[in-house]
PDB file of C-alpha atoms and ligand atoms in Angstrom:
ATOM      1  CA  MET A   1     112.606 103.818  72.564  1.00 71.00           C
ATOM      2  CA  THR A   2     111.145 105.554  75.631  1.00 80.00           C
ATOM      3  CA  ALA A   3     107.550 104.951  76.743  1.00 86.00           C
ATOM      4  CA  PRO A   4     105.371 107.819  78.028  1.00 93.00           C
ATOM      5  CA  LEU A   5     103.441 105.461  80.353  1.00 98.00           C
ATOM      6  CA  ILE A   6     104.537 102.162  81.898  1.00 98.00           C
ATOM      7  CA  VAL A   7     101.950 100.147  83.837  1.00 98.00           C
ATOM      8  CA  ILE A   8     103.156  97.427  86.196  1.00 98.00           C
ATOM      9  CA  GLY A   9     100.570  95.125  87.694  1.00 98.00           C
ATOM     10  CA  SER A  10      98.373  92.088  87.688  1.00 98.00           C
ATOM     11  CA  ALA A  11      96.476  90.456  84.852  1.00 98.00           C
ATOM     12  CA  ASN A  12      93.682  88.108  85.902  1.00 98.00           C
ATOM     13  CA  THR A  13      90.744  86.213  84.592  1.00 97.00           C
ATOM     14  CA  ASP A  14      87.707  87.428  86.550  1.00 96.00           C
ATOM     15  CA  TYR A  15      84.865  85.065  87.449  1.00 97.00           C
ATOM     16  CA  THR A  16      81.936  87.183  88.626  1.00 95.00           C
ATOM     17  CA  VAL A  17      78.657  86.075  90.180  1.00 96.00           C
ATOM     18  CA  VAL A  18      75.814  88.410  91.178  1.00 95.00           C
ATOM     19  CA  VAL A  19      74.001  87.666  94.459  1.00 96.00           C
ATOM     20  CA  ASP A  20      71.187  89.397  96.340  1.00 95.00           C
ATOM     21  CA  ARG A  21      73.504  90.064  99.279  1.00 96.00           C
ATOM     22  CA  HIS A  22      76.998  89.058 100.378  1.00 96.00           C
ATOM     23  CA  PRO A  23      77.206  85.729 102.261  1.00 94.00           C
ATOM     24  CA  GLN A  24      78.103  85.509 105.953  1.00 96.00           C
ATOM     25  CA  PRO A  25      81.154  83.396 106.920  1.00 95.00           C
ATOM     26  CA  GLY A  26      80.114  79.744 106.775  1.00 96.00           C
ATOM     27  CA  GLU A  27      77.015  80.472 104.677  1.00 96.00           C
ATOM     28  CA  THR A  28      76.207  79.116 101.201  1.00 96.00           C
ATOM     29  CA  LEU A  29      74.195  81.313  98.835  1.00 95.00           C
ATOM     30  CA  LEU A  30      72.829  80.685  95.360  1.00 96.00           C
ATOM     31  CA  GLY A  31      73.711  83.371  92.817  1.00 96.00           C
ATOM     32  CA  GLY A  32      73.231  84.047  89.122  1.00 95.00           C
ATOM     33  CA  ASP A  33      75.287  82.598  86.263  1.00 95.00           C
ATOM     34  CA  VAL A  34      79.043  83.138  86.307  1.00 96.00           C
ATOM     35  CA  THR A  35      80.402  85.817  83.965  1.00 94.00           C
ATOM     36  CA  THR A  36      83.982  85.365  82.777  1.00 95.00           C
ATOM     37  CA  GLY A  37      85.999  88.449  81.853  1.00 93.00           C
ATOM     38  CA  THR A  38      89.467  89.906  81.628  1.00 94.00           C
ATOM     39  CA  GLY A  39      90.672  91.757  84.716  1.00 97.00           C
ATOM     40  CA  GLY A  40      93.481  92.358  87.162  1.00 98.00           C
ATOM     41  CA  LYS A  41      94.245  95.816  88.482  1.00 98.00           C
ATOM     42  CA  GLY A  42      97.274  96.278  86.210  1.00 98.00           C
ATOM     43  CA  ALA A  43      95.434  95.127  83.096  1.00 98.00           C
ATOM     44  CA  ASN A  44      92.319  97.165  83.946  1.00 97.00           C
ATOM     45  CA  GLN A  45      94.360 100.310  84.514  1.00 98.00           C
ATOM     46  CA  ALA A  46      96.398  99.821  81.342  1.00 98.00           C
ATOM     47  CA  LEU A  47      93.186  99.369  79.351  1.00 97.00           C
ATOM     48  CA  ALA A  48      91.622 102.486  80.897  1.00 97.00           C
ATOM     49  CA  ALA A  49      94.776 104.433  80.041  1.00 98.00           C
ATOM     50  CA  ALA A  50      94.642 103.253  76.427  1.00 97.00           C
ATOM     51  CA  ARG A  51      90.964 104.218  76.192  1.00 95.00           C
ATOM     52  CA  ALA A  52      91.814 107.649  77.554  1.00 96.00           C
ATOM     53  CA  GLY A  53      94.184 108.092  74.611  1.00 95.00           C
ATOM     54  CA  GLY A  54      97.388 107.024  76.383  1.00 95.00           C
ATOM     55  CA  ARG A  55     100.020 104.659  75.033  1.00 93.00           C
ATOM     56  CA  PRO A  56     100.590 102.293  77.961  1.00 97.00           C
ATOM     57  CA  VAL A  57     103.295  99.633  78.000  1.00 98.00           C
ATOM     58  CA  LEU A  58     102.201  96.834  80.354  1.00 98.00           C
ATOM     59  CA  LEU A  59     104.786  94.944  82.429  1.00 98.00           C
ATOM     60  CA  ALA A  60     102.969  91.925  83.855  1.00 98.00           C
ATOM     61  CA  ALA A  61     102.991  88.117  83.794  1.00 98.00           C
ATOM     62  CA  VAL A  62     100.479  85.510  82.641  1.00 98.00           C
ATOM     63  CA  GLY A  63     100.632  81.741  82.487  1.00 98.00           C
ATOM     64  CA  ALA A  64     101.275  79.775  79.289  1.00 98.00           C
ATOM     65  CA  ASP A  65      97.581  78.915  79.113  1.00 98.00           C
ATOM     66  CA  ALA A  66      94.460  79.784  77.141  1.00 97.00           C
ATOM     67  CA  THR A  67      93.288  82.460  79.600  1.00 97.00           C
ATOM     68  CA  GLY A  68      96.697  84.162  79.488  1.00 98.00           C
ATOM     69  CA  ARG A  69      96.600  84.196  75.696  1.00 97.00           C
ATOM     70  CA  ALA A  70      93.031  85.573  75.733  1.00 96.00           C
ATOM     71  CA  LEU A  71      94.091  88.377  78.093  1.00 97.00           C
ATOM     72  CA  LEU A  72      97.002  89.390  75.888  1.00 97.00           C
ATOM     73  CA  GLU A  73      94.858  89.335  72.777  1.00 97.00           C
ATOM     74  CA  ALA A  74      92.099  91.433  74.366  1.00 96.00           C
ATOM     75  CA  LEU A  75      94.534  94.004  75.773  1.00 97.00           C
ATOM     76  CA  GLY A  76      96.700  94.129  72.638  1.00 97.00           C
ATOM     77  CA  SER A  77      93.708  94.749  70.395  1.00 96.00           C
ATOM     78  CA  SER A  78      92.609  97.603  72.683  1.00 96.00           C
ATOM     79  CA  GLY A  79      95.803  99.616  72.366  1.00 96.00           C
ATOM     80  CA  VAL A  80      97.871  98.267  75.275  1.00 98.00           C
ATOM     81  CA  ASP A  81     101.465  97.356  74.366  1.00 98.00           C
ATOM     82  CA  VAL A  82     101.727  93.777  75.692  1.00 98.00           C
ATOM     83  CA  SER A  83     105.079  92.965  74.089  1.00 97.00           C
ATOM     84  CA  ASN A  84     106.798  93.061  77.499  1.00 97.00           C
ATOM     85  CA  VAL A  85     104.335  90.808  79.339  1.00 98.00           C
ATOM     86  CA  ALA A  86     106.152  87.708  80.618  1.00 97.00           C
ATOM     87  CA  ILE A  87     104.682  84.286  79.882  1.00 97.00           C
ATOM     88  CA  ASP A  88     105.424  82.013  82.831  1.00 97.00           C
ATOM     89  CA  ALA A  89     105.528  78.341  81.882  1.00 97.00           C
ATOM     90  CA  ASP A  90     105.396  77.240  85.531  1.00 97.00           C
ATOM     91  CA  ALA A  91     102.413  79.189  86.897  1.00 98.00           C
ATOM     92  CA  PRO A  92      98.795  79.673  85.833  1.00 98.00           C
ATOM     93  CA  THR A  93      97.331  83.018  84.848  1.00 98.00           C
ATOM     94  CA  GLY A  94      95.950  84.870  87.888  1.00 98.00           C
ATOM     95  CA  VAL A  95      92.303  84.369  88.793  1.00 98.00           C
ATOM     96  CA  ALA A  96      89.889  86.648  90.665  1.00 98.00           C
ATOM     97  CA  LEU A  97      86.696  85.320  92.227  1.00 97.00           C
ATOM     98  CA  ILE A  98      84.280  88.236  92.458  1.00 96.00           C
ATOM     99  CA  ILE A  99      80.929  88.447  94.211  1.00 96.00           C
ATOM    100  CA  VAL A 100      78.744  91.427  93.330  1.00 94.00           C
ATOM    101  CA  ALA A 101      75.676  92.230  95.428  1.00 94.00           C
ATOM    102  CA  ARG A 102      72.575  93.898  93.971  1.00 89.00           C
ATOM    103  CA  ASP A 103      73.724  97.268  95.352  1.00 87.00           C
ATOM    104  CA  GLY A 104      76.844  97.020  93.159  1.00 86.00           C
ATOM    105  CA  GLU A 105      79.336  96.442  96.014  1.00 88.00           C
ATOM    106  CA  ASN A 106      81.830  93.626  95.487  1.00 92.00           C
ATOM    107  CA  THR A 107      84.145  91.321  97.376  1.00 95.00           C
ATOM    108  CA  ILE A 108      87.148  89.850  95.567  1.00 95.00           C
ATOM    109  CA  VAL A 109      89.572  87.021  96.267  1.00 97.00           C
ATOM    110  CA  VAL A 110      92.612  86.829  93.989  1.00 97.00           C
ATOM    111  CA  ALA A 111      94.726  83.738  93.302  1.00 98.00           C
ATOM    112  CA  PRO A 112      97.802  85.539  91.917  1.00 98.00           C
ATOM    113  CA  GLY A 113      99.402  82.698  89.918  1.00 98.00           C
ATOM    114  CA  ALA A 114     101.953  84.186  87.510  1.00 98.00           C
ATOM    115  CA  ASN A 115     101.430  87.693  88.948  1.00 98.00           C
ATOM    116  CA  GLY A 116     103.103  86.593  92.164  1.00 98.00           C
ATOM    117  CA  ARG A 117     106.217  85.469  90.336  1.00 97.00           C
ATOM    118  CA  LEU A 118     107.119  88.717  88.590  1.00 97.00           C
ATOM    119  CA  ASP A 119     110.820  89.271  89.152  1.00 96.00           C
ATOM    120  CA  ALA A 120     111.915  92.619  90.632  1.00 97.00           C
ATOM    121  CA  GLU A 121     115.327  92.692  88.976  1.00 97.00           C
ATOM    122  CA  SER A 122     114.107  92.004  85.448  1.00 96.00           C
ATOM    123  CA  VAL A 123     111.140  94.390  85.747  1.00 97.00           C
ATOM    124  CA  ALA A 124     113.399  97.193  87.034  1.00 97.00           C
ATOM    125  CA  ALA A 125     115.855  96.552  84.188  1.00 97.00           C
ATOM    126  CA  ARG A 126     113.028  96.807  81.651  1.00 97.00           C
ATOM    127  CA  VAL A 127     111.734 100.005  83.287  1.00 97.00           C
ATOM    128  CA  ALA A 128     115.241 101.491  83.042  1.00 96.00           C
ATOM    129  CA  GLU A 129     115.312 100.666  79.307  1.00 96.00           C
ATOM    130  CA  LEU A 130     111.852 102.080  78.603  1.00 96.00           C
ATOM    131  CA  ALA A 131     111.876 105.140  80.878  1.00 94.00           C
ATOM    132  CA  GLY A 132     112.852 108.702  80.121  1.00 88.00           C
ATOM    133  CA  ALA A 133     112.359 112.105  81.728  1.00 90.00           C
ATOM    134  CA  GLY A 134     108.639 112.799  82.161  1.00 90.00           C
ATOM    135  CA  CYS A 135     107.687 109.127  81.842  1.00 96.00           C
ATOM    136  CA  VAL A 136     104.891 107.987  84.192  1.00 98.00           C
ATOM    137  CA  LEU A 137     105.107 104.665  86.009  1.00 98.00           C
ATOM    138  CA  LEU A 138     101.734 103.403  87.245  1.00 98.00           C
ATOM    139  CA  ALA A 139     101.632 100.529  89.753  1.00 98.00           C
ATOM    140  CA  GLN A 140      99.319  98.873  92.280  1.00 98.00           C
ATOM    141  CA  LEU A 141      99.980  96.182  94.894  1.00 97.00           C
ATOM    142  CA  GLU A 142      98.640  92.943  93.403  1.00 97.00           C
ATOM    143  CA  VAL A 143     102.209  92.018  92.383  1.00 98.00           C
ATOM    144  CA  PRO A 144     105.155  91.531  94.783  1.00 98.00           C
ATOM    145  CA  LEU A 145     106.033  94.717  96.663  1.00 98.00           C
ATOM    146  CA  ALA A 146     109.718  94.251  95.758  1.00 98.00           C
ATOM    147  CA  VAL A 147     108.767  94.615  92.071  1.00 98.00           C
ATOM    148  CA  VAL A 148     106.990  97.925  92.696  1.00 98.00           C
ATOM    149  CA  GLU A 149     109.821  99.253  94.877  1.00 98.00           C
ATOM    150  CA  ALA A 150     112.516  98.356  92.337  1.00 98.00           C
ATOM    151  CA  ALA A 151     110.510  99.790  89.432  1.00 98.00           C
ATOM    152  CA  ALA A 152     109.754 103.010  91.323  1.00 98.00           C
ATOM    153  CA  ALA A 153     113.442 103.488  92.113  1.00 97.00           C
ATOM    154  CA  ALA A 154     114.320 102.875  88.443  1.00 97.00           C
ATOM    155  CA  ILE A 155     111.788 105.403  87.132  1.00 97.00           C
ATOM    156  CA  ASP A 156     112.944 107.968  89.666  1.00 96.00           C
ATOM    157  CA  ARG A 157     116.557 107.544  88.510  1.00 95.00           C
ATOM    158  CA  ALA A 158     115.374 108.097  84.931  1.00 95.00           C
ATOM    159  CA  GLY A 159     113.617 111.362  85.876  1.00 95.00           C
ATOM    160  CA  GLY A 160     110.119 109.887  85.622  1.00 96.00           C
ATOM    161  CA  ARG A 161     107.100 110.063  87.890  1.00 96.00           C
ATOM    162  CA  VAL A 162     105.502 107.390  90.110  1.00 98.00           C
ATOM    163  CA  VAL A 163     101.724 107.029  90.337  1.00 98.00           C
ATOM    164  CA  LEU A 164     100.986 104.397  92.993  1.00 98.00           C
ATOM    165  CA  ASN A 165      97.519 103.002  93.627  1.00 98.00           C
ATOM    166  CA  LEU A 166      97.873 101.486  97.118  1.00 97.00           C
ATOM    167  CA  SER A 167      95.453  98.655  96.387  1.00 95.00           C
ATOM    168  CA  PRO A 168      95.061  96.117  97.821  1.00 95.00           C
ATOM    169  CA  SER A 169      96.120  97.980 100.949  1.00 92.00           C
ATOM    170  CA  ARG A 170      99.292  96.879 102.700  1.00 91.00           C
ATOM    171  CA  PRO A 171     102.118  98.630 104.571  1.00 93.00           C
ATOM    172  CA  VAL A 172     104.747 100.226 102.328  1.00 96.00           C
ATOM    173  CA  SER A 173     108.026 101.958 103.110  1.00 96.00           C
ATOM    174  CA  ASP A 174     108.335 105.693 103.662  1.00 96.00           C
ATOM    175  CA  SER A 175     110.858 105.776 100.815  1.00 97.00           C
ATOM    176  CA  LEU A 176     108.282 104.398  98.354  1.00 98.00           C
ATOM    177  CA  LEU A 177     105.605 106.811  99.602  1.00 97.00           C
ATOM    178  CA  ALA A 178     108.038 109.686  99.185  1.00 97.00           C
ATOM    179  CA  LEU A 179     108.248 109.001  95.441  1.00 97.00           C
ATOM    180  CA  CYS A 180     104.483 108.976  94.882  1.00 98.00           C
ATOM    181  CA  ASP A 181     103.208 111.770  92.663  1.00 97.00           C
ATOM    182  CA  PRO A 182     100.386 111.051  93.273  1.00 97.00           C
ATOM    183  CA  LEU A 183      99.603 108.334  95.780  1.00 98.00           C
ATOM    184  CA  VAL A 184      96.058 107.174  94.934  1.00 98.00           C
ATOM    185  CA  VAL A 185      93.989 105.600  97.720  1.00 97.00           C
ATOM    186  CA  ASN A 186      90.342 105.048  98.516  1.00 96.00           C
ATOM    187  CA  GLU A 187      88.802 106.074 101.834  1.00 96.00           C
ATOM    188  CA  THR A 188      89.627 102.766 103.566  1.00 94.00           C
ATOM    189  CA  GLU A 189      93.227 102.820 102.386  1.00 94.00           C
ATOM    190  CA  ALA A 190      93.568 106.483 103.381  1.00 96.00           C
ATOM    191  CA  ALA A 191      92.178 105.691 106.842  1.00 96.00           C
ATOM    192  CA  ASP A 192      94.800 102.929 107.251  1.00 93.00           C
ATOM    193  CA  LEU A 193      97.550 105.421 106.419  1.00 95.00           C
ATOM    194  CA  VAL A 194      96.428 108.289 108.645  1.00 95.00           C
ATOM    195  CA  ALA A 195      95.007 106.074 111.419  1.00 94.00           C
ATOM    196  CA  ALA A 196      91.740 108.061 111.474  1.00 95.00           C
ATOM    197  CA  PRO A 197      88.323 107.560 109.861  1.00 95.00           C
ATOM    198  CA  VAL A 198      88.018 108.934 106.321  1.00 96.00           C
ATOM    199  CA  ASP A 199      84.412 109.168 105.192  1.00 95.00           C
ATOM    200  CA  GLY A 200      83.442 111.877 102.729  1.00 96.00           C
ATOM    201  CA  PRO A 201      85.101 114.931 101.194  1.00 96.00           C
ATOM    202  CA  VAL A 202      85.865 116.898 104.376  1.00 97.00           C
ATOM    203  CA  PRO A 203      87.798 114.196 106.308  1.00 97.00           C
ATOM    204  CA  ALA A 204      89.360 113.125 102.996  1.00 97.00           C
ATOM    205  CA  ALA A 205      90.700 116.644 102.424  1.00 97.00           C
ATOM    206  CA  ALA A 206      92.218 116.587 105.933  1.00 97.00           C
ATOM    207  CA  ALA A 207      93.725 113.146 105.289  1.00 97.00           C
ATOM    208  CA  ALA A 208      95.138 114.327 101.947  1.00 97.00           C
ATOM    209  CA  ALA A 209      96.750 117.332 103.645  1.00 95.00           C
ATOM    210  CA  ALA A 210      98.309 115.016 106.251  1.00 96.00           C
ATOM    211  CA  LEU A 211      99.550 112.567 103.603  1.00 97.00           C
ATOM    212  CA  LEU A 212     101.180 115.419 101.697  1.00 95.00           C
ATOM    213  CA  GLU A 213     103.854 115.350 104.403  1.00 94.00           C
ATOM    214  CA  ARG A 214     104.769 111.861 103.186  1.00 96.00           C
ATOM    215  CA  CYS A 215     104.372 112.000  99.391  1.00 96.00           C
ATOM    216  CA  ARG A 216     104.550 114.573  96.597  1.00 95.00           C
ATOM    217  CA  SER A 217     100.848 114.526  95.812  1.00 96.00           C
ATOM    218  CA  VAL A 218      97.759 112.583  96.906  1.00 97.00           C
ATOM    219  CA  VAL A 219      94.392 111.615  95.460  1.00 98.00           C
ATOM    220  CA  ILE A 220      91.683 110.059  97.640  1.00 98.00           C
ATOM    221  CA  THR A 221      88.793 108.474  95.749  1.00 98.00           C
ATOM    222  CA  LEU A 222      85.360 108.710  97.372  1.00 97.00           C
ATOM    223  CA  GLY A 223      83.195 106.360  95.287  1.00 94.00           C
ATOM    224  CA  GLY A 224      79.968 108.166  94.404  1.00 93.00           C
ATOM    225  CA  GLU A 225      81.323 111.403  95.846  1.00 96.00           C
ATOM    226  CA  GLY A 226      84.214 111.733  93.389  1.00 97.00           C
ATOM    227  CA  ALA A 227      87.748 112.415  94.578  1.00 98.00           C
ATOM    228  CA  VAL A 228      89.856 114.923  96.485  1.00 98.00           C
ATOM    229  CA  PHE A 229      93.416 115.802  95.561  1.00 97.00           C
ATOM    230  CA  ALA A 230      96.342 117.712  97.039  1.00 96.00           C
ATOM    231  CA  ALA A 231      99.776 118.514  95.655  1.00 95.00           C
ATOM    232  CA  ARG A 232     102.755 120.268  97.206  1.00 89.00           C
ATOM    233  CA  ASP A 233     103.444 122.209  94.063  1.00 75.00           C
ATOM    234  CA  GLY A 234     100.715 123.022  91.583  1.00 60.00           C
ATOM    235  CA  GLY A 235     102.999 125.410  89.667  1.00 63.00           C
ATOM    236  CA  ALA A 236     102.151 128.542  91.665  1.00 64.00           C
ATOM    237  CA  GLY A 237     102.290 126.712  95.009  1.00 66.00           C
ATOM    238  CA  PRO A 238     100.305 124.029  96.814  1.00 71.00           C
ATOM    239  CA  VAL A 239      96.992 123.052  95.233  1.00 88.00           C
ATOM    240  CA  SER A 240      94.060 121.006  96.492  1.00 93.00           C
ATOM    241  CA  GLY A 241      90.398 120.440  95.698  1.00 95.00           C
ATOM    242  CA  HIS A 242      87.383 118.155  95.379  1.00 96.00           C
ATOM    243  CA  ARG A 243      85.883 116.895  92.130  1.00 96.00           C
ATOM    244  CA  PRO A 244      82.381 115.421  92.681  1.00 97.00           C
ATOM    245  CA  ALA A 245      81.120 112.507  90.590  1.00 96.00           C
ATOM    246  CA  PRO A 246      77.999 112.616  88.421  1.00 94.00           C
ATOM    247  CA  ARG A 247      75.000 110.696  89.813  1.00 94.00           C
ATOM    248  CA  VAL A 248      74.698 107.431  87.872  1.00 94.00           C
ATOM    249  CA  GLU A 249      73.007 104.058  88.270  1.00 93.00           C
ATOM    250  CA  VAL A 250      75.452 101.650  89.943  1.00 91.00           C
ATOM    251  CA  VAL A 251      75.521  98.124  88.491  1.00 90.00           C
ATOM    252  CA  ASP A 252      78.964  96.936  89.640  1.00 90.00           C
ATOM    253  CA  THR A 253      81.777  98.866  91.335  1.00 90.00           C
ATOM    254  CA  THR A 254      84.434  96.330  90.234  1.00 91.00           C
ATOM    255  CA  GLY A 255      87.182  98.091  88.309  1.00 92.00           C
ATOM    256  CA  ALA A 256      85.784 101.616  88.861  1.00 94.00           C
ATOM    257  CA  GLY A 257      88.907 102.578  90.816  1.00 96.00           C
ATOM    258  CA  ASP A 258      91.028 101.104  88.037  1.00 97.00           C
ATOM    259  CA  ALA A 259      89.194 103.145  85.400  1.00 97.00           C
ATOM    260  CA  PHE A 260      89.852 106.244  87.520  1.00 98.00           C
ATOM    261  CA  VAL A 261      93.549 105.546  88.065  1.00 98.00           C
ATOM    262  CA  GLY A 262      94.301 104.434  84.492  1.00 98.00           C
ATOM    263  CA  THR A 263      92.662 107.564  83.081  1.00 98.00           C
ATOM    264  CA  LEU A 264      94.431 109.794  85.611  1.00 98.00           C
ATOM    265  CA  ALA A 265      97.836 108.326  84.732  1.00 98.00           C
ATOM    266  CA  ALA A 266      97.207 108.644  80.995  1.00 97.00           C
ATOM    267  CA  GLU A 267      96.305 112.307  81.399  1.00 97.00           C
ATOM    268  CA  LEU A 268      99.374 112.997  83.562  1.00 97.00           C
ATOM    269  CA  ALA A 269     101.558 111.266  80.961  1.00 97.00           C
ATOM    270  CA  GLU A 270     100.068 113.570  78.322  1.00 95.00           C
ATOM    271  CA  GLY A 271     101.075 116.593  80.414  1.00 93.00           C
ATOM    272  CA  ASP A 272      97.780 117.474  82.119  1.00 93.00           C
ATOM    273  CA  ASP A 273      97.933 118.915  85.630  1.00 93.00           C
ATOM    274  CA  LEU A 274      96.631 116.889  88.586  1.00 94.00           C
ATOM    275  CA  GLU A 275      93.339 118.774  88.810  1.00 94.00           C
ATOM    276  CA  ALA A 276      92.430 118.127  85.165  1.00 95.00           C
ATOM    277  CA  ALA A 277      93.552 114.507  85.390  1.00 96.00           C
ATOM    278  CA  VAL A 278      91.377 113.940  88.500  1.00 97.00           C
ATOM    279  CA  GLU A 279      88.370 115.422  86.729  1.00 96.00           C
ATOM    280  CA  LEU A 280      88.707 113.010  83.796  1.00 97.00           C
ATOM    281  CA  GLY A 281      89.421 110.115  86.164  1.00 98.00           C
ATOM    282  CA  VAL A 282      86.191 110.784  88.063  1.00 98.00           C
ATOM    283  CA  ALA A 283      84.215 110.703  84.799  1.00 97.00           C
ATOM    284  CA  ALA A 284      85.838 107.388  83.799  1.00 96.00           C
ATOM    285  CA  GLY A 285      85.084 105.846  87.208  1.00 96.00           C
ATOM    286  CA  ALA A 286      81.429 106.936  86.976  1.00 95.00           C
ATOM    287  CA  ALA A 287      81.142 105.346  83.532  1.00 94.00           C
ATOM    288  CA  ALA A 288      82.701 102.080  84.792  1.00 93.00           C
ATOM    289  CA  VAL A 289      80.186 101.448  87.600  1.00 92.00           C
ATOM    290  CA  GLN A 290      77.351 101.272  85.077  1.00 93.00           C
ATOM    291  CA  TRP A 291      78.735  98.005  83.651  1.00 87.00           C
ATOM    292  CA  LEU A 292      78.990  94.460  85.078  1.00 87.00           C
ATOM    293  CA  GLY A 293      82.671  93.491  85.036  1.00 85.00           C
ATOM    294  CA  ALA A 294      86.040  95.143  85.517  1.00 86.00           C
ATOM    295  CA  GLN A 295      86.634  96.242  81.942  1.00 84.00           C
ATOM    296  CA  PRO A 296      83.718  98.276  80.595  1.00 78.00           C
ATOM    297  CA  PRO A 297      83.273  98.570  76.832  1.00 76.00           C
ATOM    298  CA  GLN A 298      84.689 101.538  74.948  1.00 74.00           C
ATOM    299  CA  ARG A 299      82.606 104.656  75.610  1.00 66.00           C
TER     300      ARG A 299
HETATM  301  O1  RIB B 301      90.081  96.165  90.789  1.00 62.27           O
HETATM  302  C1  RIB B 301      89.328  95.130  90.229  1.00 62.27           C
HETATM  303  C2  RIB B 301      90.210  93.947  89.940  1.00 62.27           C
HETATM  304  O2  RIB B 301      90.684  93.426  91.150  1.00 62.27           O
HETATM  305  C3  RIB B 301      89.521  92.796  89.262  1.00 62.27           C
HETATM  306  O3  RIB B 301      89.566  92.887  87.843  1.00 62.27           O
HETATM  307  C4  RIB B 301      90.230  91.587  89.811  1.00 62.27           C
HETATM  308  O4  RIB B 301      90.957  90.875  88.864  1.00 62.27           O
HETATM  309  C5  RIB B 301      91.117  92.112  90.928  1.00 62.27           C
HETATM  310  O5  RIB B 301      92.418  92.228  90.511  1.00 62.27           O
END
């Protein structure tokens, strides 16, 4: 059976503490109570895709522990197909330690655990079994790069489409970038790629145009300013634009990018064009920042 949307990525337990401001190196701060939640960029994006009406199949790994079981139960009951998630008897479920300041900005440290042991060969084989023409593969970089590269090659052979969220940022090969349709980056990640500052819609549009030389389409997310997009072929030729975000009260930015990307991928898998998918992604990201934690409740 082919899957319209395959999500490859991390599944973590998130431990979040709210502080007045972020600590300096070497400094100890007192914060509020710890909140425990389900997270991981792969899991967050798969959940957002399911909530956008998609039918995501998640390829990920958790440990054989209570937090891994809780993650699978929460995702499975929210419409994510978790039947292909590996349970690793030798590694714990991934953990993310998240600090959120009063302005909503976060810092995150991830202990990958089972996520870091996903095997490229077996993931690519599963992608080849699940993929068909028009299938969307969504991935980020919290799992080994070799897994993403092998899966992207497999989906391309099957006639599918790669949506890559280059987060957390790290160097990737030109051959992987060339498959991206779209590559999704934030301003910092875009700046790394074009080696120039990207701050706001105008420089982002220039960066997107430059990145179009290296991938099939590009989306640059701009936080409270929405997102810009550019594609080589929008049907009648190249297409580009900016979709602003609605003004909302920001509680926590954790997972807002994931809500954007998961929604975008679900819409592309349903046949929407990039412009429409970006518009819905921006709305999902704006909804996500109004909630403490990476996986906001169903809207
Ligand atoms: O993008 C937010 C996510 O990053 C968190 O849920 C955390 O688990 C880390 O993966």
